[in-house]
PDB file of C-alpha atoms in Angstrom:
ATOM      1  CA  MET A   1     -24.801   2.479  33.698  1.00  0.00           C
ATOM      2  CA  ASP A   2     -26.993   0.683  31.143  1.00  0.00           C
ATOM      3  CA  GLN A   3     -24.860   2.024  28.293  1.00  0.00           C
ATOM      4  CA  ARG A   4     -21.697   0.757  30.008  1.00  0.00           C
ATOM      5  CA  LEU A   5     -23.204  -2.728  30.392  1.00  0.00           C
ATOM      6  CA  ASP A   6     -24.335  -2.726  26.763  1.00  0.00           C
ATOM      7  CA  THR A   7     -20.812  -1.798  25.680  1.00  0.00           C
ATOM      8  CA  LEU A   8     -19.221  -4.567  27.744  1.00  0.00           C
ATOM      9  CA  GLU A   9     -21.703  -7.087  26.371  1.00  0.00           C
ATOM     10  CA  ALA A  10     -21.005  -5.958  22.798  1.00  0.00           C
ATOM     11  CA  ARG A  11     -17.273  -6.340  23.380  1.00  0.00           C
ATOM     12  CA  ARG A  12     -17.798  -9.869  24.732  1.00  0.00           C
ATOM     13  CA  ARG A  13     -19.832 -10.753  21.643  1.00  0.00           C
ATOM     14  CA  GLU A  14     -17.084  -9.422  19.365  1.00  0.00           C
ATOM     15  CA  PHE A  15     -14.446 -11.292  21.353  1.00  0.00           C
ATOM     16  CA  ALA A  16     -16.450 -14.533  21.155  1.00  0.00           C
ATOM     17  CA  ALA A  17     -17.004 -14.229  17.400  1.00  0.00           C
ATOM     18  CA  PHE A  18     -13.346 -13.423  16.772  1.00  0.00           C
ATOM     19  CA  LEU A  19     -12.221 -16.487  18.749  1.00  0.00           C
ATOM     20  CA  ARG A  20     -14.646 -18.716  16.866  1.00  0.00           C
ATOM     21  CA  THR A  21     -13.615 -17.511  13.403  1.00  0.00           C
ATOM     22  CA  ARG A  22      -9.906 -17.920  14.214  1.00  0.00           C
ATOM     23  CA  ARG A  23     -10.511 -21.431  15.596  1.00  0.00           C
ATOM     24  CA  GLU A  24     -12.583 -22.501  12.604  1.00  0.00           C
ATOM     25  CA  ARG A  25      -9.917 -21.462  10.104  1.00  0.00           C
ATOM     26  CA  MET A  26      -7.245 -23.723  11.661  1.00  0.00           C
ATOM     27  CA  ALA A  27      -6.642 -27.162  10.183  1.00  0.00           C
ATOM     28  CA  PRO A  28      -5.895 -29.898  12.760  1.00  0.00           C
ATOM     29  CA  GLY A  29      -2.763 -30.800  10.835  1.00  0.00           C
ATOM     30  CA  GLU A  30      -1.357 -27.322  11.513  1.00  0.00           C
ATOM     31  CA  VAL A  31      -1.015 -28.180  15.198  1.00  0.00           C
ATOM     32  CA  GLY A  32      -0.092 -31.847  14.855  1.00  0.00           C
ATOM     33  CA  LEU A  33      -3.586 -33.265  15.369  1.00  0.00           C
ATOM     34  CA  PRO A  34      -5.100 -35.990  13.152  1.00  0.00           C
ATOM     35  CA  GLU A  35      -7.636 -34.785  10.622  1.00  0.00           C
ATOM     36  CA  GLY A  36     -10.080 -37.589  11.432  1.00  0.00           C
ATOM     37  CA  PHE A  37     -13.110 -38.620   9.407  1.00  0.00           C
ATOM     38  CA  ARG A  38     -16.044 -37.359  11.445  1.00  0.00           C
ATOM     39  CA  ARG A  39     -15.491 -33.604  11.594  1.00  0.00           C
ATOM     40  CA  ARG A  40     -18.776 -31.878  10.861  1.00  0.00           C
ATOM     41  CA  THR A  41     -17.492 -28.324  11.201  1.00  0.00           C
ATOM     42  CA  PRO A  42     -14.360 -26.635   9.875  1.00  0.00           C
ATOM     43  CA  GLY A  43     -11.235 -26.116  11.943  1.00  0.00           C
ATOM     44  CA  LEU A  44     -10.393 -27.284  15.425  1.00  0.00           C
ATOM     45  CA  ARG A  45     -12.911 -28.446  17.985  1.00  0.00           C
ATOM     46  CA  ARG A  46     -13.315 -26.321  21.096  1.00  0.00           C
ATOM     47  CA  GLU A  47     -11.808 -28.993  23.314  1.00  0.00           C
ATOM     48  CA  GLU A  48      -8.771 -29.230  21.034  1.00  0.00           C
ATOM     49  CA  LEU A  49      -8.073 -25.521  21.196  1.00  0.00           C
ATOM     50  CA  ALA A  50      -8.656 -25.491  24.962  1.00  0.00           C
ATOM     51  CA  MET A  51      -6.079 -28.261  25.320  1.00  0.00           C
ATOM     52  CA  LEU A  52      -3.544 -26.382  23.176  1.00  0.00           C
ATOM     53  CA  ALA A  53      -4.050 -23.196  25.218  1.00  0.00           C
ATOM     54  CA  GLY A  54      -3.953 -25.015  28.555  1.00  0.00           C
ATOM     55  CA  VAL A  55      -7.432 -23.978  29.700  1.00  0.00           C
ATOM     56  CA  GLY A  56     -10.559 -25.911  30.589  1.00  0.00           C
ATOM     57  CA  THR A  57     -12.952 -26.833  27.800  1.00  0.00           C
ATOM     58  CA  THR A  58     -16.003 -25.549  29.679  1.00  0.00           C
ATOM     59  CA  TRP A  59     -14.312 -22.246  30.491  1.00  0.00           C
ATOM     60  CA  TYR A  60     -13.194 -21.803  26.872  1.00  0.00           C
ATOM     61  CA  THR A  61     -16.735 -22.597  25.705  1.00  0.00           C
ATOM     62  CA  TRP A  62     -18.008 -19.813  27.940  1.00  0.00           C
ATOM     63  CA  LEU A  63     -15.632 -17.411  26.170  1.00  0.00           C
ATOM     64  CA  GLU A  64     -17.081 -18.378  22.769  1.00  0.00           C
ATOM     65  CA  GLN A  65     -20.573 -17.986  24.189  1.00  0.00           C
ATOM     66  CA  GLY A  66     -19.829 -14.397  25.200  1.00  0.00           C
ATOM     67  CA  ARG A  67     -20.311 -15.014  28.904  1.00  0.00           C
ATOM     68  CA  ASP A  68     -18.967 -12.641  31.528  1.00  0.00           C
ATOM     69  CA  VAL A  69     -15.633 -14.356  32.144  1.00  0.00           C
ATOM     70  CA  ARG A  70     -12.433 -12.348  32.184  1.00  0.00           C
ATOM     71  CA  PRO A  71      -9.312 -13.959  30.758  1.00  0.00           C
ATOM     72  CA  SER A  72      -6.006 -12.801  32.218  1.00  0.00           C
ATOM     73  CA  PRO A  73      -3.221 -11.436  29.973  1.00  0.00           C
ATOM     74  CA  GLN A  74      -1.469 -14.803  30.380  1.00  0.00           C
ATOM     75  CA  VAL A  75      -4.545 -16.665  29.096  1.00  0.00           C
ATOM     76  CA  LEU A  76      -4.987 -14.210  26.210  1.00  0.00           C
ATOM     77  CA  ASN A  77      -1.364 -14.796  25.278  1.00  0.00           C
ATOM     78  CA  ALA A  78      -1.853 -18.581  25.439  1.00  0.00           C
ATOM     79  CA  LEU A  79      -4.943 -18.323  23.216  1.00  0.00           C
ATOM     80  CA  ALA A  80      -3.074 -16.127  20.729  1.00  0.00           C
ATOM     81  CA  ASN A  81      -0.234 -18.655  20.567  1.00  0.00           C
ATOM     82  CA  ALA A  82      -2.583 -21.611  20.186  1.00  0.00           C
ATOM     83  CA  LEU A  83      -4.480 -19.835  17.397  1.00  0.00           C
ATOM     84  CA  LYS A  84      -1.204 -18.787  15.689  1.00  0.00           C
ATOM     85  CA  LEU A  85      -2.363 -15.173  15.479  1.00  0.00           C
ATOM     86  CA  ASP A  86      -0.277 -12.598  13.670  1.00  0.00           C
ATOM     87  CA  GLU A  87       0.597  -9.326  15.405  1.00  0.00           C
ATOM     88  CA  ALA A  88      -2.519  -7.465  14.216  1.00  0.00           C
ATOM     89  CA  GLU A  89      -4.789 -10.305  15.319  1.00  0.00           C
ATOM     90  CA  ARG A  90      -3.015 -10.578  18.664  1.00  0.00           C
ATOM     91  CA  GLN A  91      -3.539  -6.865  19.326  1.00  0.00           C
ATOM     92  CA  HIS A  92      -7.194  -7.247  18.345  1.00  0.00           C
ATOM     93  CA  LEU A  93      -7.645 -10.186  20.732  1.00  0.00           C
ATOM     94  CA  PHE A  94      -6.172  -8.174  23.611  1.00  0.00           C
ATOM     95  CA  ALA A  95      -8.227  -5.074  22.727  1.00  0.00           C
ATOM     96  CA  LEU A  96     -11.446  -7.090  22.892  1.00  0.00           C
ATOM     97  CA  GLY A  97     -10.494  -9.403  25.761  1.00  0.00           C
ATOM     98  CA  SER A  98      -8.807  -6.979  28.139  1.00  0.00           C
ATOM     99  CA  ARG A  99     -10.473  -5.773  31.317  1.00  0.00           C
ATOM    100  CA  GLY A 100     -10.277  -2.126  30.296  1.00  0.00           C
ATOM    101  CA  ILE A 101     -13.442  -0.193  29.601  1.00  0.00           C
ATOM    102  CA  SER A 102     -14.190   1.096  26.140  1.00  0.00           C
ATOM    103  CA  PRO A 103     -14.207   4.881  25.793  1.00  0.00           C
ATOM    104  CA  PRO A 104     -17.715   6.209  26.473  1.00  0.00           C
ATOM    105  CA  PRO A 105     -19.693   7.400  23.460  1.00  0.00           C
ATOM    106  CA  SER A 106     -18.780  11.016  22.831  1.00  0.00           C
ATOM    107  CA  THR A 107     -21.519  13.626  22.945  1.00  0.00           C
ATOM    108  CA  VAL A 108     -19.177  16.339  21.638  1.00  0.00           C
ATOM    109  CA  PRO A 109     -18.706  16.550  17.837  1.00  0.00           C
ATOM    110  CA  GLU A 110     -15.163  15.781  16.713  1.00  0.00           C
ATOM    111  CA  SER A 111     -13.247  18.778  15.480  1.00  0.00           C
ATOM    112  CA  VAL A 112      -9.999  19.633  13.696  1.00  0.00           C
ATOM    113  CA  ASP A 113      -7.819  22.349  15.179  1.00  0.00           C
ATOM    114  CA  GLU A 114      -6.615  25.337  13.183  1.00  0.00           C
ATOM    115  CA  PRO A 115      -2.935  24.300  12.801  1.00  0.00           C
ATOM    116  CA  LEU A 116      -4.005  21.032  11.170  1.00  0.00           C
ATOM    117  CA  LYS A 117      -6.432  22.872   8.894  1.00  0.00           C
ATOM    118  CA  ARG A 118      -3.603  25.170   7.800  1.00  0.00           C
ATOM    119  CA  MET A 119      -1.376  22.149   7.125  1.00  0.00           C
ATOM    120  CA  LEU A 120      -4.115  20.623   4.959  1.00  0.00           C
ATOM    121  CA  ALA A 121      -4.532  23.843   2.975  1.00  0.00           C
ATOM    122  CA  ASN A 122      -0.800  24.031   2.315  1.00  0.00           C
ATOM    123  CA  LEU A 123      -0.651  20.512   0.899  1.00  0.00           C
ATOM    124  CA  THR A 124      -1.516  21.968  -2.483  1.00  0.00           C
ATOM    125  CA  HIS A 125      -0.270  19.077  -4.650  1.00  0.00           C
ATOM    126  CA  GLN A 126      -1.165  16.225  -2.275  1.00  0.00           C
ATOM    127  CA  PRO A 127      -4.795  15.216  -1.761  1.00  0.00           C
ATOM    128  CA  ALA A 128      -5.335  14.837   1.988  1.00  0.00           C
ATOM    129  CA  TYR A 129      -8.097  14.579   4.569  1.00  0.00           C
ATOM    130  CA  VAL A 130      -8.552  14.068   8.307  1.00  0.00           C
ATOM    131  CA  LEU A 131     -10.490  11.107   9.697  1.00  0.00           C
ATOM    132  CA  GLY A 132     -12.259  10.816  13.038  1.00  0.00           C
ATOM    133  CA  ARG A 133     -12.437   7.694  15.159  1.00  0.00           C
ATOM    134  CA  ARG A 134     -15.339   6.288  13.094  1.00  0.00           C
ATOM    135  CA  TRP A 135     -13.519   7.169   9.855  1.00  0.00           C
ATOM    136  CA  ASP A 136     -15.770  10.142   9.186  1.00  0.00           C
ATOM    137  CA  VAL A 137     -14.019  12.716   6.999  1.00  0.00           C
ATOM    138  CA  LEU A 138     -13.708  15.769   9.253  1.00  0.00           C
ATOM    139  CA  ALA A 139     -11.615  18.072   7.039  1.00  0.00           C
ATOM    140  CA  TRP A 140     -10.062  17.975   3.580  1.00  0.00           C
ATOM    141  CA  ASN A 141      -8.070  20.071   1.137  1.00  0.00           C
ATOM    142  CA  ARG A 142      -8.783  21.305  -2.369  1.00  0.00           C
ATOM    143  CA  ALA A 143      -6.692  18.549  -3.981  1.00  0.00           C
ATOM    144  CA  ALA A 144      -8.838  15.900  -2.244  1.00  0.00           C
ATOM    145  CA  VAL A 145     -11.987  17.533  -3.632  1.00  0.00           C
ATOM    146  CA  LYS A 146     -10.545  17.485  -7.155  1.00  0.00           C
ATOM    147  CA  LEU A 147      -9.603  13.811  -6.832  1.00  0.00           C
ATOM    148  CA  PHE A 148     -12.470  12.328  -4.809  1.00  0.00           C
ATOM    149  CA  GLY A 149     -15.306  14.854  -5.065  1.00  0.00           C
ATOM    150  CA  ASP A 150     -16.660  17.535  -2.748  1.00  0.00           C
ATOM    151  CA  TYR A 151     -17.149  16.182   0.774  1.00  0.00           C
ATOM    152  CA  ALA A 152     -19.132  19.305   1.684  1.00  0.00           C
ATOM    153  CA  THR A 153     -22.051  18.009  -0.404  1.00  0.00           C
ATOM    154  CA  LEU A 154     -22.305  14.771   1.594  1.00  0.00           C
ATOM    155  CA  ALA A 155     -24.373  14.079   4.713  1.00  0.00           C
ATOM    156  CA  ARG A 156     -22.518  12.809   7.773  1.00  0.00           C
ATOM    157  CA  ASP A 157     -22.883   9.045   7.185  1.00  0.00           C
ATOM    158  CA  GLU A 158     -22.122   9.545   3.497  1.00  0.00           C
ATOM    159  CA  ARG A 159     -19.009  11.521   4.470  1.00  0.00           C
ATOM    160  CA  ASN A 160     -17.484   8.338   5.884  1.00  0.00           C
ATOM    161  CA  ILE A 161     -14.712   6.323   4.246  1.00  0.00           C
ATOM    162  CA  MET A 162     -16.444   2.966   4.726  1.00  0.00           C
ATOM    163  CA  HIS A 163     -19.734   4.323   3.393  1.00  0.00           C
ATOM    164  CA  ARG A 164     -17.998   5.763   0.329  1.00  0.00           C
ATOM    165  CA  LEU A 165     -16.211   2.452  -0.298  1.00  0.00           C
ATOM    166  CA  PHE A 166     -19.221   0.182   0.042  1.00  0.00           C
ATOM    167  CA  ALA A 167     -22.327   2.288  -0.615  1.00  0.00           C
ATOM    168  CA  ASP A 168     -21.264   4.987  -3.098  1.00  0.00           C
ATOM    169  CA  PRO A 169     -21.230   3.621  -6.690  1.00  0.00           C
ATOM    170  CA  ALA A 170     -19.456   6.699  -8.068  1.00  0.00           C
ATOM    171  CA  HIS A 171     -16.623   6.375  -5.572  1.00  0.00           C
ATOM    172  CA  ARG A 172     -16.385   2.659  -6.229  1.00  0.00           C
ATOM    173  CA  ARG A 173     -15.889   3.338  -9.943  1.00  0.00           C
ATOM    174  CA  LEU A 174     -12.937   5.589  -9.128  1.00  0.00           C
ATOM    175  CA  LEU A 175     -10.923   2.741  -7.612  1.00  0.00           C
ATOM    176  CA  VAL A 176      -9.117   0.563 -10.155  1.00  0.00           C
ATOM    177  CA  GLU A 177      -8.619  -2.291  -7.658  1.00  0.00           C
ATOM    178  CA  TRP A 178     -11.788  -1.794  -5.665  1.00  0.00           C
ATOM    179  CA  GLU A 179     -12.035  -5.240  -4.062  1.00  0.00           C
ATOM    180  CA  ALA A 180      -8.444  -5.276  -2.798  1.00  0.00           C
ATOM    181  CA  VAL A 181      -8.789  -1.744  -1.414  1.00  0.00           C
ATOM    182  CA  ALA A 182     -12.170  -2.500   0.172  1.00  0.00           C
ATOM    183  CA  ARG A 183     -11.010  -5.718   1.864  1.00  0.00           C
ATOM    184  CA  VAL A 184      -7.893  -4.124   3.355  1.00  0.00           C
ATOM    185  CA  SER A 185      -9.798  -1.020   4.418  1.00  0.00           C
ATOM    186  CA  LEU A 186     -12.472  -3.131   6.099  1.00  0.00           C
ATOM    187  CA  ALA A 187      -9.815  -5.084   8.018  1.00  0.00           C
ATOM    188  CA  MET A 188      -8.112  -1.852   9.141  1.00  0.00           C
ATOM    189  CA  PHE A 189     -11.471  -0.348  10.165  1.00  0.00           C
ATOM    190  CA  ARG A 190     -12.306  -3.463  12.190  1.00  0.00           C
ATOM    191  CA  ALA A 191      -8.974  -3.276  14.015  1.00  0.00           C
ATOM    192  CA  ASP A 192      -9.471   0.435  14.695  1.00  0.00           C
ATOM    193  CA  SER A 193     -13.035  -0.040  15.940  1.00  0.00           C
ATOM    194  CA  ALA A 194     -12.261  -2.765  18.507  1.00  0.00           C
ATOM    195  CA  ARG A 195     -12.029  -0.237  21.356  1.00  0.00           C
ATOM    196  CA  PHE A 196     -15.451   1.147  20.455  1.00  0.00           C
ATOM    197  CA  ALA A 197     -17.420  -2.113  20.393  1.00  0.00           C
ATOM    198  CA  GLY A 198     -21.016  -1.317  21.294  1.00  0.00           C
ATOM    199  CA  ASP A 199     -20.709   2.420  20.583  1.00  0.00           C
ATOM    200  CA  PRO A 200     -24.142   3.412  19.159  1.00  0.00           C
ATOM    201  CA  ASP A 201     -22.589   5.511  16.374  1.00  0.00           C
ATOM    202  CA  PHE A 202     -20.459   2.588  15.198  1.00  0.00           C
ATOM    203  CA  GLU A 203     -23.357   0.156  15.492  1.00  0.00           C
ATOM    204  CA  ARG A 204     -25.595   2.429  13.430  1.00  0.00           C
ATOM    205  CA  LEU A 205     -22.971   2.777  10.687  1.00  0.00           C
ATOM    206  CA  ILE A 206     -22.337  -0.981  10.564  1.00  0.00           C
ATOM    207  CA  ALA A 207     -26.085  -1.694  10.358  1.00  0.00           C
ATOM    208  CA  LEU A 208     -26.406   0.840   7.538  1.00  0.00           C
ATOM    209  CA  LEU A 209     -23.541  -0.714   5.574  1.00  0.00           C
ATOM    210  CA  LYS A 210     -24.958  -4.217   6.028  1.00  0.00           C
ATOM    211  CA  ALA A 211     -28.264  -2.991   4.640  1.00  0.00           C
ATOM    212  CA  GLU A 212     -26.739  -1.165   1.660  1.00  0.00           C
ATOM    213  CA  SER A 213     -23.851  -3.434   0.607  1.00  0.00           C
ATOM    214  CA  LYS A 214     -23.860  -7.186   0.001  1.00  0.00           C
ATOM    215  CA  ASP A 215     -20.048  -7.196  -0.004  1.00  0.00           C
ATOM    216  CA  PHE A 216     -19.928  -5.584   3.440  1.00  0.00           C
ATOM    217  CA  ARG A 217     -22.633  -7.966   4.665  1.00  0.00           C
ATOM    218  CA  ASP A 218     -20.639 -10.981   3.436  1.00  0.00           C
ATOM    219  CA  TRP A 219     -17.195  -9.847   4.626  1.00  0.00           C
ATOM    220  CA  TRP A 220     -17.961  -8.315   8.028  1.00  0.00           C
ATOM    221  CA  PRO A 221     -18.626 -11.683   9.782  1.00  0.00           C
ATOM    222  CA  ARG A 222     -15.139 -12.920   8.816  1.00  0.00           C
ATOM    223  CA  HIS A 223     -13.535 -10.687  11.464  1.00  0.00           C
ATOM    224  CA  GLU A 224     -10.403 -10.005   9.395  1.00  0.00           C
ATOM    225  CA  VAL A 225      -8.013  -7.449  10.913  1.00  0.00           C
ATOM    226  CA  VAL A 226      -4.794  -5.807   9.768  1.00  0.00           C
ATOM    227  CA  THR A 227      -2.719  -3.004  11.241  1.00  0.00           C
ATOM    228  CA  PRO A 228      -2.840   0.388   9.472  1.00  0.00           C
ATOM    229  CA  LEU A 229      -0.488   0.429   6.531  1.00  0.00           C
ATOM    230  CA  SER A 230       0.683   2.520   3.629  1.00  0.00           C
ATOM    231  CA  GLY A 231       0.164   1.448   0.060  1.00  0.00           C
ATOM    232  CA  ILE A 232      -0.586   2.336  -3.536  1.00  0.00           C
ATOM    233  CA  LYS A 233      -4.038   3.406  -4.669  1.00  0.00           C
ATOM    234  CA  ARG A 234      -4.867   3.648  -8.362  1.00  0.00           C
ATOM    235  CA  ILE A 235      -7.628   6.021  -9.405  1.00  0.00           C
ATOM    236  CA  ASP A 236      -9.540   5.951 -12.706  1.00  0.00           C
ATOM    237  CA  HIS A 237     -10.614   9.584 -12.759  1.00  0.00           C
ATOM    238  CA  PRO A 238     -13.336  10.522 -15.288  1.00  0.00           C
ATOM    239  CA  ALA A 239     -11.447  13.668 -16.353  1.00  0.00           C
ATOM    240  CA  THR A 240      -7.845  12.438 -16.559  1.00  0.00           C
ATOM    241  CA  GLY A 241      -7.889   8.639 -16.637  1.00  0.00           C
ATOM    242  CA  ARG A 242      -5.687   6.460 -14.476  1.00  0.00           C
ATOM    243  CA  MET A 243      -3.534   7.998 -11.750  1.00  0.00           C
ATOM    244  CA  SER A 244      -1.421   6.344  -9.034  1.00  0.00           C
ATOM    245  CA  PHE A 245      -0.872   7.598  -5.487  1.00  0.00           C
ATOM    246  CA  GLU A 246       1.010   6.410  -2.449  1.00  0.00           C
ATOM    247  CA  TYR A 247      -1.137   6.884   0.629  1.00  0.00           C
ATOM    248  CA  THR A 248       0.067   7.269   4.202  1.00  0.00           C
ATOM    249  CA  GLY A 249      -1.892   7.499   7.456  1.00  0.00           C
ATOM    250  CA  LEU A 250      -0.550   9.486  10.412  1.00  0.00           C
ATOM    251  CA  SER A 251      -2.051   9.528  13.914  1.00  0.00           C
ATOM    252  CA  LEU A 252      -1.899  12.731  15.934  1.00  0.00           C
ATOM    253  CA  ALA A 253       0.031  12.574  19.219  1.00  0.00           C
ATOM    254  CA  ARG A 254      -2.510  14.676  21.147  1.00  0.00           C
ATOM    255  CA  GLN A 255      -5.569  13.082  19.478  1.00  0.00           C
ATOM    256  CA  PRO A 256      -4.715   9.434  18.705  1.00  0.00           C
ATOM    257  CA  ASP A 257      -8.200   8.745  17.327  1.00  0.00           C
ATOM    258  CA  ILE A 258      -7.697  11.431  14.659  1.00  0.00           C
ATOM    259  CA  LYS A 259      -5.729  10.500  11.527  1.00  0.00           C
ATOM    260  CA  LEU A 260      -4.267  12.515   8.696  1.00  0.00           C
ATOM    261  CA  ILE A 261      -4.353  10.640   5.372  1.00  0.00           C
ATOM    262  CA  VAL A 262      -2.084  11.965   2.617  1.00  0.00           C
ATOM    263  CA  TYR A 263      -1.949  10.866  -1.039  1.00  0.00           C
ATOM    264  CA  THR A 264       1.388  11.504  -2.753  1.00  0.00           C
ATOM    265  CA  PRO A 265       1.267  11.432  -6.584  1.00  0.00           C
ATOM    266  CA  LEU A 266       3.676   8.990  -8.226  1.00  0.00           C
ATOM    267  CA  ASP A 267       5.486   9.211 -11.552  1.00  0.00           C
ATOM    268  CA  GLU A 268       3.557   6.138 -12.666  1.00  0.00           C
ATOM    269  CA  ASP A 269       0.669   6.842 -15.077  1.00  0.00           C
ATOM    270  CA  ASP A 270       1.927  10.418 -15.522  1.00  0.00           C
ATOM    271  CA  THR A 271       0.083  11.205 -12.301  1.00  0.00           C
ATOM    272  CA  ASN A 272       1.883  14.437 -11.426  1.00  0.00           C
ATOM    273  CA  ARG A 273       0.933  16.064 -14.710  1.00  0.00           C
ATOM    274  CA  LYS A 274      -2.657  14.821 -14.577  1.00  0.00           C
ATOM    275  CA  LEU A 275      -3.141  16.028 -11.028  1.00  0.00           C
ATOM    276  CA  ALA A 276      -1.702  19.428 -11.971  1.00  0.00           C
ATOM    277  CA  GLU A 277      -4.284  19.632 -14.777  1.00  0.00           C
ATOM    278  CA  LEU A 278      -7.091  18.889 -12.328  1.00  0.00           C
ATOM    279  CA  LEU A 279      -5.828  21.508  -9.902  1.00  0.00           C
ATOM    280  CA  ALA A 280      -5.524  24.111 -12.651  1.00  0.00           C
ATOM    281  CA  GLU A 281      -9.228  23.936 -13.429  1.00  0.00           C
TER     282      GLU A 281
END
């Protein structure tokens, strides 16, 4: 019971912080309000946003204070409209503000079934790996080892995508556009982790990353979220030089918290030939 209460409280804190950061980024002029001359803090005042959303100022203040008040779907929708949230932010607001209970912390280690392992092994010319709900790398193929290094040599927290991005200098050097990749990845991770607010495993990882990375420490409080997307990732590999890949993330129907990430080599930067050289070693 205590763990359930801790989880609900953590979700309320996340919800409150997300509301505050979205409110503070809005300029009064965006919603037809005068800028005024005596604003001491950025963005809209609480009473202004409450008015726009059609709720009481005191009740809205309780939301930003993380109190145990439960907004209805209609109120969440009104807040999303007043804050001019995009689709990813709207989904995040509902994930944090809904009355549903977060999944309980799992005591069973995540696993990858044999058909998926065989699929990974047969992706011989496409680096690929499987991520768990916390973005731990659960399985990988030989091409991924050649491109990113051997995951088998890493401890569990180190074998995590966010840890590799923010706390592994060697991995950071691989990424040509590290900051852009790190910012987008952090926003996707935040959106993914909304359902697990308060989960001890997530909290431990976040605390570790705050301790080890100034960039993570600075960016995490901004509460940026984006929906999972595909894109281009450019790698500066020490053996072959620059290579370009298109990456795609696929969720599994039977295990929605498990994702298959596949990197497809592009013609750009002569990537196909360079990857073939790596694989031939």
